[in-house]
Amino acid sequence: MSGIDIAGLRAGQRRALAKAITLVESSRAEHRAAAQELLEALLPHTGRSIRVGISGIPGVGKSTFIEAFGMHLIAAGHRVAVLAVDPSSPVAGGSILGDKTRMETLSREDAAFIRPSPSQGALGGVAHKTRETMLLCEAAGYDVVIVETVGVGQSEYEVASMVDFFLVLMLPNAGDELQGIKRGIMELADALVINKADGESLGLANRTRQHYQNAMNLLAHGGFWVPRVTTCSAAERRGIDEVWAMIGEYRRGAEASGELAARRARQNGEWLRKLISELLEQRFRADPRVRAELPQLEARVVRGEITPYAAAMRLLG
Ligand code: GDP
């Protein structure tokens, strides 16, 4: 079928995993079919990791943090996969996360697997492929999957909707606007972690922590988890173990209360609905009659000869 070495992948062989990811990322129809077959075969072996989303503006210290965090996890016996979702905003342009060499120490570790963002513009979008890649990593035995994104645009929402725990890295003291913090992001976050709490910024970081903790308490989600605000220094590798302890605490509570299973079920439902509308639109646009008629109808709408609704109905008919 797919030509993927399933036994090798399950045994955690990097080459087999990398090949499987390439297959999943391909938009060719025959690859899509093989990828779905592969994912179905692997599905029973997925879902056993803790999925952690990490976001923050450029320069906040994401790669430094993930490197420190990843090395901490590996030392504790974990296997860590790091996936990236680049914002798909046209304003941001090309890849923000993917190009430069990042996390050099972590990338040399056997127990770490780092994969940059898939290329843009394919079926179901980048986030869709990242979800499938996450499943492959889980089947390959990675028990912590980190999904990283830049805190601009739509990608934070996409990442938050595919992880168990969503963490936003922040800078000491920069005002809300400079942090790129929108109220929506605060509501998505399970934790805010103020990085660069070191040197002269230490006091400032603590005041910032208090400020955001007050804000988060006001937002209180209503579930069993009240979002936390902590400080760390990724560069000095302090506060990293506390972040992991916090995620562990969340996980135990979320498993015990059924919240984790409910969250994942909700995410799968959303993913399905999103895929349906994307696939429907794709089929619609690929239809030769639609392709033939759309330009003229669009021109008539622009000239005011026909309403957009009537044009849409004609095309759908
Ligand atoms: P990213 O763009 O979010 O991935 O940020 P980077 O990890 O590339 O870090 C941006 C800059 O901040 C680099 O110069 C880092 O050395 C520095 N940096 C990262 N973490 C810390 C920290 O904890 N303390 C201090 N003082 N600097 C840091």
mmCIF file of C-alpha atoms and ligand atoms in Angstrom:
data_model
loop_
_atom_site.group_PDB
_atom_site.id
_atom_site.type_symbol
_atom_site.label_atom_id
_atom_site.label_comp_id
_atom_site.label_asym_id
_atom_site.label_seq_id
_atom_site.Cartn_x
_atom_site.Cartn_y
_atom_site.Cartn_z
ATOM 1 C CA MET A 1 0.000 0.000 0.000
ATOM 2 C CA SER A 2 1.757 3.150 1.182
ATOM 3 C CA GLY A 3 5.270 1.710 1.063
ATOM 4 C CA ILE A 4 5.741 2.840 4.661
ATOM 5 C CA ASP A 5 7.515 0.539 7.082
ATOM 6 C CA ILE A 6 4.808 0.416 9.763
ATOM 7 C CA ALA A 7 6.788 -1.840 12.091
ATOM 8 C CA GLY A 8 9.771 0.488 11.782
ATOM 9 C CA LEU A 9 7.604 3.513 12.454
ATOM 10 C CA ARG A 10 6.054 1.866 15.524
ATOM 11 C CA ALA A 11 9.563 1.035 16.729
ATOM 12 C CA GLY A 12 10.363 4.735 16.538
ATOM 13 C CA GLN A 13 12.607 4.641 13.494
ATOM 14 C CA ARG A 14 13.126 8.178 12.343
ATOM 15 C CA ARG A 15 13.420 7.322 8.666
ATOM 16 C CA ALA A 16 10.101 5.506 8.605
ATOM 17 C CA LEU A 17 8.441 8.369 10.488
ATOM 18 C CA ALA A 18 9.913 10.995 8.171
ATOM 19 C CA LYS A 19 8.697 9.080 5.122
ATOM 20 C CA ALA A 20 5.228 8.736 6.616
ATOM 21 C CA ILE A 21 5.080 12.482 7.287
ATOM 22 C CA THR A 22 6.131 13.235 3.723
ATOM 23 C CA LEU A 23 3.306 11.007 2.524
ATOM 24 C CA VAL A 24 0.774 12.734 4.776
ATOM 25 C CA GLU A 25 1.967 16.142 3.584
ATOM 26 C CA SER A 26 1.618 15.268 -0.077
ATOM 27 C CA SER A 27 -1.429 16.633 -1.855
ATOM 28 C CA ARG A 28 -1.386 14.112 -4.706
ATOM 29 C CA ALA A 29 -4.594 12.127 -4.794
ATOM 30 C CA GLU A 30 -2.967 8.692 -4.701
ATOM 31 C CA HIS A 31 -0.788 9.783 -1.789
ATOM 32 C CA ARG A 32 -3.820 11.092 0.060
ATOM 33 C CA ALA A 33 -5.489 7.694 -0.227
ATOM 34 C CA ALA A 34 -2.369 5.849 0.953
ATOM 35 C CA ALA A 35 -1.902 8.325 3.798
ATOM 36 C CA GLN A 36 -5.451 7.770 5.020
ATOM 37 C CA GLU A 37 -4.944 4.016 4.934
ATOM 38 C CA LEU A 38 -1.754 4.389 6.925
ATOM 39 C CA LEU A 39 -3.383 6.681 9.499
ATOM 40 C CA GLU A 40 -6.278 4.295 9.926
ATOM 41 C CA ALA A 41 -3.885 1.423 10.585
ATOM 42 C CA LEU A 42 -2.011 3.523 13.144
ATOM 43 C CA LEU A 43 -5.016 5.104 14.852
ATOM 44 C CA PRO A 44 -5.166 2.508 17.680
ATOM 45 C CA HIS A 45 -1.620 3.501 18.616
ATOM 46 C CA THR A 46 -2.266 7.243 18.799
ATOM 47 C CA GLY A 47 -3.512 9.549 21.525
ATOM 48 C CA ARG A 48 -1.106 8.488 24.260
ATOM 49 C CA SER A 49 1.000 11.616 24.297
ATOM 50 C CA ILE A 50 0.427 14.885 26.040
ATOM 51 C CA ARG A 51 -0.045 17.534 23.346
ATOM 52 C CA VAL A 52 1.343 20.918 24.275
ATOM 53 C CA GLY A 53 0.844 24.056 22.177
ATOM 54 C CA ILE A 54 3.386 26.855 22.551
ATOM 55 C CA SER A 55 2.860 30.330 21.126
ATOM 56 C CA GLY A 56 4.341 33.772 21.485
ATOM 57 C CA ILE A 57 5.552 36.719 19.444
ATOM 58 C CA PRO A 58 8.855 36.491 17.536
ATOM 59 C CA GLY A 59 11.765 37.032 19.917
ATOM 60 C CA VAL A 60 9.915 36.014 23.077
ATOM 61 C CA GLY A 61 12.177 32.965 23.301
ATOM 62 C CA LYS A 62 10.170 30.077 21.830
ATOM 63 C CA SER A 63 13.097 28.159 20.404
ATOM 64 C CA THR A 64 15.216 28.789 23.485
ATOM 65 C CA PHE A 65 12.335 27.643 25.684
ATOM 66 C CA ILE A 66 11.534 24.555 23.632
ATOM 67 C CA GLU A 67 15.173 23.595 23.578
ATOM 68 C CA ALA A 68 15.442 23.874 27.379
ATOM 69 C CA PHE A 69 12.048 22.246 27.922
ATOM 70 C CA GLY A 70 12.790 19.430 25.469
ATOM 71 C CA MET A 71 16.189 18.689 27.009
ATOM 72 C CA HIS A 72 14.563 18.632 30.457
ATOM 73 C CA LEU A 73 11.959 16.134 29.246
ATOM 74 C CA ILE A 74 14.511 13.917 27.547
ATOM 75 C CA ALA A 75 16.607 13.826 30.705
ATOM 76 C CA ALA A 76 13.486 12.586 32.485
ATOM 77 C CA GLY A 77 13.146 9.749 29.969
ATOM 78 C CA HIS A 78 10.555 11.234 27.607
ATOM 79 C CA ARG A 79 10.575 11.244 23.829
ATOM 80 C CA VAL A 80 9.704 14.629 22.387
ATOM 81 C CA ALA A 81 8.355 15.631 18.991
ATOM 82 C CA VAL A 82 8.305 19.307 18.007
ATOM 83 C CA LEU A 83 6.037 20.368 15.148
ATOM 84 C CA ALA A 84 5.622 23.880 13.825
ATOM 85 C CA VAL A 85 2.612 25.670 12.399
ATOM 86 C CA ASP A 86 3.498 28.826 10.537
ATOM 87 C CA PRO A 87 0.827 31.483 10.413
ATOM 88 C CA SER A 88 -0.952 31.267 7.093
ATOM 89 C CA SER A 89 -1.549 35.005 7.036
ATOM 90 C CA PRO A 90 -0.494 36.514 3.724
ATOM 91 C CA VAL A 91 0.830 39.494 5.638
ATOM 92 C CA ALA A 92 3.383 37.312 7.409
ATOM 93 C CA GLY A 93 4.557 35.985 4.076
ATOM 94 C CA GLY A 94 6.826 32.947 3.955
ATOM 95 C CA SER A 95 8.037 30.798 6.762
ATOM 96 C CA ILE A 96 8.763 32.449 10.077
ATOM 97 C CA LEU A 97 9.587 29.356 12.063
ATOM 98 C CA GLY A 98 10.822 26.962 9.457
ATOM 99 C CA ASP A 99 13.940 28.296 7.851
ATOM 100 C CA LYS A 100 16.647 29.134 10.310
ATOM 101 C CA THR A 101 18.430 26.461 12.237
ATOM 102 C CA ARG A 102 16.690 26.373 15.550
ATOM 103 C CA MET A 103 17.007 24.189 18.617
ATOM 104 C CA GLU A 104 20.383 22.844 17.629
ATOM 105 C CA THR A 105 21.098 20.932 20.819
ATOM 106 C CA LEU A 106 17.674 19.343 20.911
ATOM 107 C CA SER A 107 17.798 18.390 17.252
ATOM 108 C CA ARG A 108 20.906 16.290 17.895
ATOM 109 C CA GLU A 109 19.093 14.161 20.491
ATOM 110 C CA ASP A 110 17.916 10.685 19.544
ATOM 111 C CA ALA A 111 14.817 11.093 21.669
ATOM 112 C CA ALA A 112 13.786 14.297 19.900
ATOM 113 C CA PHE A 113 12.115 14.714 16.540
ATOM 114 C CA ILE A 114 11.803 18.213 15.100
ATOM 115 C CA ARG A 115 9.722 18.910 12.033
ATOM 116 C CA PRO A 116 9.247 22.348 10.483
ATOM 117 C CA SER A 117 5.952 23.548 9.059
ATOM 118 C CA PRO A 118 4.626 21.741 6.016
ATOM 119 C CA SER A 119 4.413 23.832 2.885
ATOM 120 C CA GLN A 120 1.396 26.049 2.459
ATOM 121 C CA GLY A 121 -1.669 25.759 0.411
ATOM 122 C CA ALA A 122 -2.424 22.053 0.405
ATOM 123 C CA LEU A 123 -5.646 20.250 1.074
ATOM 124 C CA GLY A 124 -7.124 21.092 4.422
ATOM 125 C CA GLY A 125 -4.343 23.575 5.134
ATOM 126 C CA VAL A 126 -1.181 23.398 7.155
ATOM 127 C CA ALA A 127 -2.948 22.794 10.451
ATOM 128 C CA HIS A 128 -4.676 19.736 9.041
ATOM 129 C CA LYS A 129 -1.356 18.175 8.122
ATOM 130 C CA THR A 130 0.089 19.039 11.502
ATOM 131 C CA ARG A 131 -2.763 17.145 13.167
ATOM 132 C CA GLU A 132 -2.047 14.093 11.076
ATOM 133 C CA THR A 133 1.688 14.408 11.698
ATOM 134 C CA MET A 134 0.955 14.548 15.411
ATOM 135 C CA LEU A 135 -0.837 11.197 15.158
ATOM 136 C CA LEU A 136 2.137 9.688 13.325
ATOM 137 C CA CYS A 137 4.520 10.916 16.039
ATOM 138 C CA GLU A 138 2.330 9.375 18.710
ATOM 139 C CA ALA A 139 2.287 6.050 16.875
ATOM 140 C CA ALA A 140 6.076 6.277 16.730
ATOM 141 C CA GLY A 141 6.188 6.459 20.523
ATOM 142 C CA TYR A 142 6.725 10.168 21.163
ATOM 143 C CA ASP A 143 4.974 10.773 24.465
ATOM 144 C CA VAL A 144 5.238 14.556 24.418
ATOM 145 C CA VAL A 145 4.209 16.401 21.268
ATOM 146 C CA ILE A 146 4.919 20.123 21.186
ATOM 147 C CA VAL A 147 3.188 22.221 18.550
ATOM 148 C CA GLU A 148 4.806 25.602 18.153
ATOM 149 C CA THR A 149 3.421 28.683 16.454
ATOM 150 C CA VAL A 150 4.116 32.391 16.193
ATOM 151 C CA GLY A 151 1.615 34.513 18.048
ATOM 152 C CA VAL A 152 0.220 36.356 15.075
ATOM 153 C CA GLY A 153 -2.809 35.738 12.936
ATOM 154 C CA GLN A 154 -5.024 32.721 12.911
ATOM 155 C CA SER A 155 -2.494 30.030 13.716
ATOM 156 C CA GLU A 156 -2.867 30.308 17.480
ATOM 157 C CA TYR A 157 -6.499 29.328 17.255
ATOM 158 C CA GLU A 158 -5.607 26.405 15.055
ATOM 159 C CA VAL A 159 -2.901 25.214 17.402
ATOM 160 C CA ALA A 160 -5.076 25.673 20.484
ATOM 161 C CA SER A 161 -7.716 23.524 18.797
ATOM 162 C CA MET A 162 -5.348 20.570 18.400
ATOM 163 C CA VAL A 163 -3.578 20.383 21.764
ATOM 164 C CA ASP A 164 -4.359 19.364 25.339
ATOM 165 C CA PHE A 165 -2.570 22.280 26.926
ATOM 166 C CA PHE A 166 -1.970 25.670 25.335
ATOM 167 C CA LEU A 167 0.852 27.777 26.678
ATOM 168 C CA VAL A 168 1.610 31.362 25.688
ATOM 169 C CA LEU A 169 5.097 32.711 26.275
ATOM 170 C CA MET A 170 5.306 36.390 27.199
ATOM 171 C CA LEU A 171 7.890 39.065 27.868
ATOM 172 C CA PRO A 172 8.301 40.883 31.176
ATOM 173 C CA ASN A 173 6.287 44.078 31.222
ATOM 174 C CA ALA A 174 5.612 44.832 27.563
ATOM 175 C CA GLY A 175 2.077 46.199 27.375
ATOM 176 C CA ASP A 176 -0.740 43.986 26.137
ATOM 177 C CA GLU A 177 -0.463 45.351 22.634
ATOM 178 C CA LEU A 178 3.258 44.778 22.382
ATOM 179 C CA GLN A 179 2.715 41.226 23.549
ATOM 180 C CA GLY A 180 0.340 40.705 20.665
ATOM 181 C CA ILE A 181 -2.171 39.739 23.300
ATOM 182 C CA LYS A 182 -5.735 39.793 22.237
ATOM 183 C CA ARG A 183 -8.436 38.953 24.668
ATOM 184 C CA GLY A 184 -9.204 35.856 22.613
ATOM 185 C CA ILE A 185 -5.722 34.491 23.193
ATOM 186 C CA MET A 186 -6.023 34.979 26.928
ATOM 187 C CA GLU A 187 -9.160 32.902 26.798
ATOM 188 C CA LEU A 188 -7.399 30.147 24.883
ATOM 189 C CA ALA A 189 -4.395 29.942 27.186
ATOM 190 C CA ASP A 190 -4.105 27.296 29.889
ATOM 191 C CA ALA A 191 -0.969 29.040 31.067
ATOM 192 C CA LEU A 192 0.965 32.241 30.461
ATOM 193 C CA VAL A 193 4.674 31.824 31.009
ATOM 194 C CA ILE A 194 6.705 35.001 31.337
ATOM 195 C CA ASN A 195 10.113 34.263 29.894
ATOM 196 C CA LYS A 196 13.372 36.169 30.395
ATOM 197 C CA ALA A 197 12.770 36.402 34.127
ATOM 198 C CA ASP A 198 16.466 36.883 34.748
ATOM 199 C CA GLY A 199 19.045 39.578 35.392
ATOM 200 C CA GLU A 200 17.586 43.056 35.609
ATOM 201 C CA SER A 201 14.202 41.872 34.379
ATOM 202 C CA LEU A 202 13.546 39.628 37.342
ATOM 203 C CA GLY A 203 11.519 42.106 39.402
ATOM 204 C CA LEU A 204 9.658 43.284 36.357
ATOM 205 C CA ALA A 205 8.802 39.707 35.430
ATOM 206 C CA ASN A 206 7.283 39.135 38.856
ATOM 207 C CA ARG A 207 5.156 42.271 38.615
ATOM 208 C CA THR A 208 4.080 41.241 35.124
ATOM 209 C CA ARG A 209 3.136 37.832 36.468
ATOM 210 C CA GLN A 210 0.916 39.407 39.111
ATOM 211 C CA HIS A 211 -0.712 41.667 36.528
ATOM 212 C CA TYR A 212 -1.613 38.806 34.229
ATOM 213 C CA GLN A 213 -2.630 36.500 37.051
ATOM 214 C CA ASN A 214 -5.216 39.071 38.103
ATOM 215 C CA ALA A 215 -6.442 39.329 34.525
ATOM 216 C CA MET A 216 -6.640 35.558 34.150
ATOM 217 C CA ASN A 217 -8.572 35.140 37.396
ATOM 218 C CA LEU A 218 -11.189 37.500 36.036
ATOM 219 C CA LEU A 219 -11.487 35.397 32.918
ATOM 220 C CA ALA A 220 -11.781 32.077 34.801
ATOM 221 C CA HIS A 221 -12.901 29.420 32.353
ATOM 222 C CA GLY A 222 -15.275 27.721 34.718
ATOM 223 C CA GLY A 223 -13.769 24.274 34.262
ATOM 224 C CA PHE A 224 -11.615 22.509 36.845
ATOM 225 C CA TRP A 225 -8.523 24.401 35.656
ATOM 226 C CA VAL A 226 -7.806 28.018 36.493
ATOM 227 C CA PRO A 227 -5.168 29.220 34.002
ATOM 228 C CA ARG A 228 -1.823 29.848 35.661
ATOM 229 C CA VAL A 229 0.777 32.517 35.179
ATOM 230 C CA THR A 230 4.390 31.584 35.870
ATOM 231 C CA THR A 231 7.856 32.965 35.164
ATOM 232 C CA CYS A 232 10.927 31.290 33.736
ATOM 233 C CA SER A 233 14.297 31.918 32.188
ATOM 234 C CA ALA A 234 14.725 29.688 29.173
ATOM 235 C CA ALA A 235 18.284 30.968 28.741
ATOM 236 C CA GLU A 236 19.257 30.096 32.316
ATOM 237 C CA ARG A 237 17.019 27.037 32.301
ATOM 238 C CA ARG A 238 15.135 28.094 35.404
ATOM 239 C CA GLY A 239 11.435 27.604 35.916
ATOM 240 C CA ILE A 240 11.329 24.958 33.203
ATOM 241 C CA ASP A 241 10.663 22.038 35.535
ATOM 242 C CA GLU A 242 7.831 24.025 37.133
ATOM 243 C CA VAL A 243 6.170 24.343 33.731
ATOM 244 C CA TRP A 244 6.384 20.592 33.235
ATOM 245 C CA ALA A 245 5.047 19.960 36.748
ATOM 246 C CA MET A 246 2.121 22.267 36.008
ATOM 247 C CA ILE A 247 1.312 20.412 32.788
ATOM 248 C CA GLY A 248 1.468 17.135 34.698
ATOM 249 C CA GLU A 249 -0.946 18.497 37.270
ATOM 250 C CA TYR A 250 -3.287 19.628 34.522
ATOM 251 C CA ARG A 251 -3.111 16.252 32.843
ATOM 252 C CA ARG A 252 -3.895 14.283 35.991
ATOM 253 C CA GLY A 253 -6.850 16.524 36.757
ATOM 254 C CA ALA A 254 -8.099 16.532 33.189
ATOM 255 C CA GLU A 255 -7.904 12.748 32.973
ATOM 256 C CA ALA A 256 -9.616 12.225 36.306
ATOM 257 C CA SER A 257 -12.452 14.632 35.477
ATOM 258 C CA GLY A 258 -12.908 13.351 31.937
ATOM 259 C CA GLU A 259 -12.063 16.815 30.636
ATOM 260 C CA LEU A 260 -9.147 15.590 28.526
ATOM 261 C CA ALA A 261 -11.227 13.024 26.662
ATOM 262 C CA ALA A 262 -14.022 15.559 26.209
ATOM 263 C CA ARG A 263 -11.609 18.191 24.871
ATOM 264 C CA ARG A 264 -10.128 15.792 22.340
ATOM 265 C CA ALA A 265 -13.561 14.583 21.269
ATOM 266 C CA ARG A 266 -14.667 18.182 20.769
ATOM 267 C CA GLN A 267 -11.519 18.906 18.752
ATOM 268 C CA ASN A 268 -12.100 15.893 16.522
ATOM 269 C CA GLY A 269 -15.662 17.010 15.881
ATOM 270 C CA GLU A 270 -14.476 20.503 14.934
ATOM 271 C CA TRP A 271 -11.768 19.046 12.724
ATOM 272 C CA LEU A 272 -14.322 16.908 10.908
ATOM 273 C CA ARG A 273 -16.679 19.842 10.339
ATOM 274 C CA LYS A 274 -13.856 22.003 9.055
ATOM 275 C CA LEU A 275 -12.697 19.290 6.678
ATOM 276 C CA ILE A 276 -16.188 18.752 5.335
ATOM 277 C CA SER A 277 -16.586 22.388 4.419
ATOM 278 C CA GLU A 278 -13.117 22.553 2.908
ATOM 279 C CA LEU A 279 -13.635 19.399 0.862
ATOM 280 C CA LEU A 280 -17.057 20.555 -0.296
ATOM 281 C CA GLU A 281 -15.680 23.882 -1.422
ATOM 282 C CA GLN A 282 -12.773 22.178 -3.152
ATOM 283 C CA ARG A 283 -15.108 19.881 -5.118
ATOM 284 C CA PHE A 284 -17.375 22.763 -5.971
ATOM 285 C CA ARG A 285 -14.506 24.835 -7.345
ATOM 286 C CA ALA A 286 -13.090 21.884 -9.266
ATOM 287 C CA ASP A 287 -16.378 21.284 -11.101
ATOM 288 C CA PRO A 288 -15.959 22.139 -14.803
ATOM 289 C CA ARG A 289 -19.380 23.818 -15.035
ATOM 290 C CA VAL A 290 -18.589 25.999 -12.039
ATOM 291 C CA ARG A 291 -15.227 26.907 -13.515
ATOM 292 C CA ALA A 292 -16.854 27.794 -16.795
ATOM 293 C CA GLU A 293 -19.637 29.921 -15.336
ATOM 294 C CA LEU A 294 -18.020 31.537 -12.328
ATOM 295 C CA PRO A 295 -16.100 34.314 -14.144
ATOM 296 C CA GLN A 296 -19.157 35.558 -16.081
ATOM 297 C CA LEU A 297 -21.427 35.375 -13.059
ATOM 298 C CA GLU A 298 -18.869 37.218 -10.980
ATOM 299 C CA ALA A 299 -18.656 39.933 -13.640
ATOM 300 C CA ARG A 300 -22.451 40.250 -13.668
ATOM 301 C CA VAL A 301 -22.505 40.547 -9.883
ATOM 302 C CA VAL A 302 -19.870 43.274 -10.063
ATOM 303 C CA ARG A 303 -21.920 45.138 -12.703
ATOM 304 C CA GLY A 304 -24.976 44.884 -10.487
ATOM 305 C CA GLU A 305 -26.988 42.820 -12.976
ATOM 306 C CA ILE A 306 -27.579 39.975 -10.580
ATOM 307 C CA THR A 307 -27.431 39.649 -6.808
ATOM 308 C CA PRO A 308 -24.588 37.659 -5.184
ATOM 309 C CA TYR A 309 -27.169 35.333 -3.681
ATOM 310 C CA ALA A 310 -28.769 34.561 -7.024
ATOM 311 C CA ALA A 311 -25.342 33.960 -8.571
ATOM 312 C CA ALA A 312 -24.326 31.644 -5.755
ATOM 313 C CA MET A 313 -27.575 29.701 -6.042
ATOM 314 C CA ARG A 314 -27.142 29.302 -9.774
ATOM 315 C CA LEU A 315 -23.609 27.934 -9.326
ATOM 316 C CA LEU A 316 -24.645 25.586 -6.557
ATOM 317 C CA GLY A 317 -27.526 24.357 -8.671
HETATM 318 P P1 GDP B 1 11.723 33.019 19.231
HETATM 319 O O1 GDP B 1 11.759 33.953 18.071
HETATM 320 O O2 GDP B 1 10.461 33.191 20.020
HETATM 321 O O3 GDP B 1 11.980 31.580 18.874
HETATM 322 O O4 GDP B 1 12.879 33.474 20.241
HETATM 323 P P2 GDP B 1 14.366 32.916 20.431
HETATM 324 O O5 GDP B 1 14.347 31.655 21.218
HETATM 325 O O6 GDP B 1 15.065 32.880 19.112
HETATM 326 O O7 GDP B 1 14.990 34.031 21.376
HETATM 327 C C1 GDP B 1 15.089 35.403 20.981
HETATM 328 C C2 GDP B 1 16.208 36.077 21.754
HETATM 329 O O8 GDP B 1 15.924 36.117 23.140
HETATM 330 C C3 GDP B 1 17.541 35.364 21.613
HETATM 331 O O9 GDP B 1 18.550 36.305 21.501
HETATM 332 C C4 GDP B 1 17.660 34.581 22.908
HETATM 333 O O10 GDP B 1 18.998 34.358 23.268
HETATM 334 C C5 GDP B 1 16.964 35.502 23.893
HETATM 335 N N1 GDP B 1 16.364 34.749 25.013
HETATM 336 C C6 GDP B 1 15.592 33.652 24.924
HETATM 337 N N2 GDP B 1 15.215 33.232 26.154
HETATM 338 C C7 GDP B 1 15.798 34.086 27.047
HETATM 339 C C8 GDP B 1 15.780 34.184 28.485
HETATM 340 O O11 GDP B 1 15.206 33.378 29.197
HETATM 341 N N3 GDP B 1 16.453 35.234 29.039
HETATM 342 C C9 GDP B 1 17.122 36.162 28.287
HETATM 343 N N4 GDP B 1 17.741 37.140 28.930
HETATM 344 N N5 GDP B 1 17.158 36.090 26.933
HETATM 345 C C10 GDP B 1 16.512 35.066 26.312
#
